[in-house]
Coordinates of C-alpha atoms in Angstrom, one line a residue:
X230 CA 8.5 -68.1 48.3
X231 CA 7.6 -71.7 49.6
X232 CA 7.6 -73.7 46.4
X233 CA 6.7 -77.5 45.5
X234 CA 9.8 -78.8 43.5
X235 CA 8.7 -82.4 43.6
X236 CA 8.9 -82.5 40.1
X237 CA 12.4 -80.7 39.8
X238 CA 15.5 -82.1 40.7
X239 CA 18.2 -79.6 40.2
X240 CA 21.7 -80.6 38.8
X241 CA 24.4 -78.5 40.3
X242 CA 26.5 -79.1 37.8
X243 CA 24.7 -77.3 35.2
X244 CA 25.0 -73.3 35.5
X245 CA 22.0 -71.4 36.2
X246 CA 21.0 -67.4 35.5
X247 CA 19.1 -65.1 37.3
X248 CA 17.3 -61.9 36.1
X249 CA 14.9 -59.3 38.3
X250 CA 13.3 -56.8 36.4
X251 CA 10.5 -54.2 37.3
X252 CA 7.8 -53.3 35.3
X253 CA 4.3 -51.8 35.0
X254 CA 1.1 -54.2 34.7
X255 CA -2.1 -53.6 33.1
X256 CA -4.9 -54.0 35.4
X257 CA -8.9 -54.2 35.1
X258 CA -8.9 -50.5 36.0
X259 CA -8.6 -48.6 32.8
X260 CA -5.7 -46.3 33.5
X261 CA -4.3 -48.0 36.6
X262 CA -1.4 -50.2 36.7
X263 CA 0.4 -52.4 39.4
X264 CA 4.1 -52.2 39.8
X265 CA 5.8 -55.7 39.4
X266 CA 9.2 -57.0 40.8
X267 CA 9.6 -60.3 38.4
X268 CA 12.4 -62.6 39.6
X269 CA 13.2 -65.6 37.4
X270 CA 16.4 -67.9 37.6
X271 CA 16.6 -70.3 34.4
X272 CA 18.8 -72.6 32.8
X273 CA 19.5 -74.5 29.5
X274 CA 18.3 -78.2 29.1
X275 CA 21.4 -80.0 29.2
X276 CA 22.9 -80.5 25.1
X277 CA 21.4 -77.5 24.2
X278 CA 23.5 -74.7 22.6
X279 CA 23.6 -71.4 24.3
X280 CA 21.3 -68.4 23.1
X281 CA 22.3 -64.6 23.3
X282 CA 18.2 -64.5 23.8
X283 CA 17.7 -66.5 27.1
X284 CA 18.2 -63.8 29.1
X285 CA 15.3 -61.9 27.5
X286 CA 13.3 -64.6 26.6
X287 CA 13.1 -66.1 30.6
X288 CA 11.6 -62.8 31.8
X289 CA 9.6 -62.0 28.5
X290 CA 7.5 -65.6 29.7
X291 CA 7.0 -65.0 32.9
X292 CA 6.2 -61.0 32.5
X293 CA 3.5 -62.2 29.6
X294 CA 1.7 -64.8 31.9
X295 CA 1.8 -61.6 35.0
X296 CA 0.6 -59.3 32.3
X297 CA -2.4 -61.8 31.7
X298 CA -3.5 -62.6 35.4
X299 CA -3.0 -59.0 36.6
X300 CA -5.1 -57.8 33.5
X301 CA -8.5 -59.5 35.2
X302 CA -8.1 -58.0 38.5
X303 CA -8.9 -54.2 39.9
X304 CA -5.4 -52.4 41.6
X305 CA -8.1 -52.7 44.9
X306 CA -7.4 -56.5 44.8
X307 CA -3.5 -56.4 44.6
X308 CA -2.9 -59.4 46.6
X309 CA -5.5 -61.2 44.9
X310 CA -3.8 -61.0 41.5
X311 CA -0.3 -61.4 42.9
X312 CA -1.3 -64.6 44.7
X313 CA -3.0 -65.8 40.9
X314 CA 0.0 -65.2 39.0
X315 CA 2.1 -67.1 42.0
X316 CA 0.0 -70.5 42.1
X317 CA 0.0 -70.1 38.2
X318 CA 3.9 -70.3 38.1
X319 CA 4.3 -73.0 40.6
X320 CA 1.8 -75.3 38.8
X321 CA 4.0 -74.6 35.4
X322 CA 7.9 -75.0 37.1
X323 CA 10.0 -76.5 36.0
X324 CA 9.0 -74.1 33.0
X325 CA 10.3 -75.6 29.5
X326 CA 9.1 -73.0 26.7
X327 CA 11.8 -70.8 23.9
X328 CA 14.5 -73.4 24.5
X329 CA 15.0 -72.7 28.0
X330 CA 14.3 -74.5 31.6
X331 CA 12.8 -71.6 34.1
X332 CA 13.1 -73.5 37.4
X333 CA 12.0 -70.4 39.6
X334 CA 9.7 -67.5 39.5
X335 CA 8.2 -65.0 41.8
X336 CA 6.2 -61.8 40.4
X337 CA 5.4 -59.1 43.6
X338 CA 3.0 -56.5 43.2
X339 CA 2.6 -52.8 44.3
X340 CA 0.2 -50.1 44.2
X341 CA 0.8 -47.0 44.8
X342 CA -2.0 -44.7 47.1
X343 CA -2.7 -42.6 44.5
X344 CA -3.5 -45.4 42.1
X345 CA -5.1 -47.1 45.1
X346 CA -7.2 -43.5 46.1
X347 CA -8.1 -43.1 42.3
X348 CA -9.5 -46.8 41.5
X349 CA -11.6 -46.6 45.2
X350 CA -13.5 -43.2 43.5
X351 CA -13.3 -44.4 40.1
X352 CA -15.3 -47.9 41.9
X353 CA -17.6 -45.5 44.2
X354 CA -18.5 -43.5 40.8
X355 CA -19.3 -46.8 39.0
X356 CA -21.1 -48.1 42.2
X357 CA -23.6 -44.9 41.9
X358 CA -23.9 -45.1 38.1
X359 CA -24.9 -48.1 38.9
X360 CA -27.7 -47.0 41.8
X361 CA -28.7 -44.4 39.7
X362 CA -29.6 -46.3 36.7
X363 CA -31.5 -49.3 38.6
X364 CA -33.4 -45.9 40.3
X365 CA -34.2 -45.2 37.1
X366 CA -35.6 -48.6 35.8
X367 CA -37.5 -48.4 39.1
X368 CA -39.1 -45.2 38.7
X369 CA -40.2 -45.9 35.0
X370 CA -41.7 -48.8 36.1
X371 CA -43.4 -47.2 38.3
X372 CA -45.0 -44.4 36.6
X373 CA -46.2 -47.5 33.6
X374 CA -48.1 -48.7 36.7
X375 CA -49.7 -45.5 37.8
X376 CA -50.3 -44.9 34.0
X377 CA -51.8 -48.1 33.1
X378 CA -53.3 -49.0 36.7
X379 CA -54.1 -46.0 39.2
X380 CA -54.6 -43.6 36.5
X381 CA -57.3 -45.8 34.9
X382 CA -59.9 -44.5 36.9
X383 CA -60.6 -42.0 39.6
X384 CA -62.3 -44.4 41.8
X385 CA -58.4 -46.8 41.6
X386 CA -56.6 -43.5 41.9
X387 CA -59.1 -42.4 45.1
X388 CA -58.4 -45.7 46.3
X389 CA -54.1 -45.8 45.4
X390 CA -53.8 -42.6 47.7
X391 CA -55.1 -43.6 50.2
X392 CA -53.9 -46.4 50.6
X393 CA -50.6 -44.7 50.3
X394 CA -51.1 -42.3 53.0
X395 CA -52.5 -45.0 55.6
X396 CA -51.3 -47.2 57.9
X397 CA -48.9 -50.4 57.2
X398 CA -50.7 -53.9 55.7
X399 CA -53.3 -51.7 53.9
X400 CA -55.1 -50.6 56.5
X401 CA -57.9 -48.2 55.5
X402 CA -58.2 -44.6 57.5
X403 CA -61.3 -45.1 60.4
X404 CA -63.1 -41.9 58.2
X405 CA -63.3 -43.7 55.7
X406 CA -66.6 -44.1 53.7
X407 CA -66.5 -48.0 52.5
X408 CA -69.7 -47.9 51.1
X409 CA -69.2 -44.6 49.1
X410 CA -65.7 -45.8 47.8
X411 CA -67.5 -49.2 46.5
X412 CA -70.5 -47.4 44.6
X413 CA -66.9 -44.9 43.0
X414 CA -65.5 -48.7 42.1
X415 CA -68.6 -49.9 40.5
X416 CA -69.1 -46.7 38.6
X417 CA -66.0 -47.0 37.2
X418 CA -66.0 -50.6 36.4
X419 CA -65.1 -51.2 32.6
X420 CA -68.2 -53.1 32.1
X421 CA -70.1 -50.0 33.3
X422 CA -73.2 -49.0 31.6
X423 CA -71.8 -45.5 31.0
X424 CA -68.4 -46.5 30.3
X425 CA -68.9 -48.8 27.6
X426 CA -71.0 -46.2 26.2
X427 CA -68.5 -43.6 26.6
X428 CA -65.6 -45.7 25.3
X429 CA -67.8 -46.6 21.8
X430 CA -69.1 -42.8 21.5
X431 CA -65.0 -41.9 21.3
X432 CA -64.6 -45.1 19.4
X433 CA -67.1 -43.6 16.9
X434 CA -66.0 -39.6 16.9
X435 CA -61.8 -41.2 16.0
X436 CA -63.9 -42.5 12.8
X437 CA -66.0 -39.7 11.6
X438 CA -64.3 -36.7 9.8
X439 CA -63.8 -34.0 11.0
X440 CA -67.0 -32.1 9.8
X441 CA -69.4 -35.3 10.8
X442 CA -67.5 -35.1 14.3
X443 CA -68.3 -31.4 14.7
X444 CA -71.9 -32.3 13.8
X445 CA -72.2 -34.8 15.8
X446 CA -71.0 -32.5 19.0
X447 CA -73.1 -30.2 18.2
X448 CA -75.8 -31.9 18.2
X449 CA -75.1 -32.9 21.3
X450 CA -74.1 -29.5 23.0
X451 CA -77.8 -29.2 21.7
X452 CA -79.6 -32.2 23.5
X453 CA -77.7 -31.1 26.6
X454 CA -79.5 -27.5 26.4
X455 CA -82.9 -29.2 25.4
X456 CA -82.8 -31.1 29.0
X457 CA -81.5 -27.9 30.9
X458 CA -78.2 -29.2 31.3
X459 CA -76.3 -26.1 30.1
X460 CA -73.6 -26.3 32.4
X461 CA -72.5 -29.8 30.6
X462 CA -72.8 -27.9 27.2
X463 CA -70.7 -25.9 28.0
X464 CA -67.9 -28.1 29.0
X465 CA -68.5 -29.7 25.5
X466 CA -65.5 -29.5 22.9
X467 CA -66.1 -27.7 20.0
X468 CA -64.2 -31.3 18.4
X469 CA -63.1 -34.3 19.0
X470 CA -59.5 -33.3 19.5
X471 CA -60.2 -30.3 21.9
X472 CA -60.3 -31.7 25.8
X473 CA -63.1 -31.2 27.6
X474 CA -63.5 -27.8 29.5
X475 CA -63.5 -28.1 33.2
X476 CA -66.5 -27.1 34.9
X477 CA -67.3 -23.8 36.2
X478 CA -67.3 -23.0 40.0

């Protein structure tokens, strides 16, 4: 490992240790670990009595700050986290922390292929979760617009499909009949003679009970009959809550 010492000066008369150790890693990946070979070679600051703990305590620092790194990144980015933990170690040496001077540490990582197989499925299942859900927002937002704009009228609905069907930028088909889908548009209009009528004559029937609203149909059903429209009521409801009834063939 190419390491800046410019802050280190080692003194060879002092005595220094070295411990390697493997161990297991946490990653990001719940359920996958990396595989760590921790080297660390320390000593004691000069004047300072010995400790039956140094020996523990030099790898237990350097395997907490591996454990930390290695816990942010996926077992598919191995090199990633070991090259993190790395530059993290070089920036702290020469290390001073539980009495002890660590003056070098490495920490290699390993994964295995069947952790590496498992995290690649486990990130293809989260990558289609992921698909699937934002084809989801997409397709409710697009049956709100249908609902609240195609739907709204048969003439926008007329007019949605086709458009649908036809060529790019909108284009309308050559059989087209402009001036027939324009009088469907204006007879739809919301400001429509018929349609404001229609929407206060519903407005009115939600407000009546149910008796007055029956009335009221009936009467109607019987206007219809007086002006030799049977066909129309007949496709009256018998209330206000039935649907109408489609017309006969």
């Amino acid at each position: 490992m190419s390491t800046d010492h410019s802050r280190w000066r080692p003194d060879y008369s002092r005595t220094s240790w070295i411990r390697e150790f493997r161990d297991v890693l946490d990653s990001a990946d719940p359920g996958h670990t990396f595989t760590a070979l921790i080297r660390v070679e320390w000593q004691r600051p000069e004047g300072t009595r010995g400790s039956t703990t140094a020996y523990g305590d030099a790898g237990r620092a350097v395997r907490r700050l591996a454990e930390d790194f290695a816990s942010q990144h996926s077992v598919l980015r191995c090199e990633a986290s070991e090259q993190d933990i790395n530059h993290e170690l070089r920036r702290l040496l020469p290390w001073h922390i539980d009495g002890i001077e660590i003056l070098r540490a490495h920490v290699t990582l390993h994964v295995d292929e069947h952790t590496r197989i498992s995290a690649e499925r486990m990130a293809q299942l989260r990558r289609e979760e992921t698909l699937a859900e934002l084809a989801r927002h997409q397709t409710a937002a697009r049956i709100r617009f249908v609902q609240d704009e195609i739907l709204r009228t048969p003439a926008t609905a007329r007019l949605y499909l086709m458009l649908e069907h036809t060529a790019p930028h909108g284009a309308l088909p050559p059989d087209l009949d402009a001036d027939q889908l324009v009088r469907d548009v204006q007879q739809w209009n919301p400001q429509a003679q018929w349609v404001v009528v229609a929407q206060l004559l519903h407005t009115f029937l939600d407000k009546l009970t149910p008796k007055d609203a029956g009335d009221l149909l009936r009467t109607l059903h019987a206007v219809f009959l007086e002006y030799g429209e049977k066909e129309l009521a007949e496709q009256l409801p018998a209330d206000q809550h039935e649907p109408l009834r489609e017309p006969q063939e």
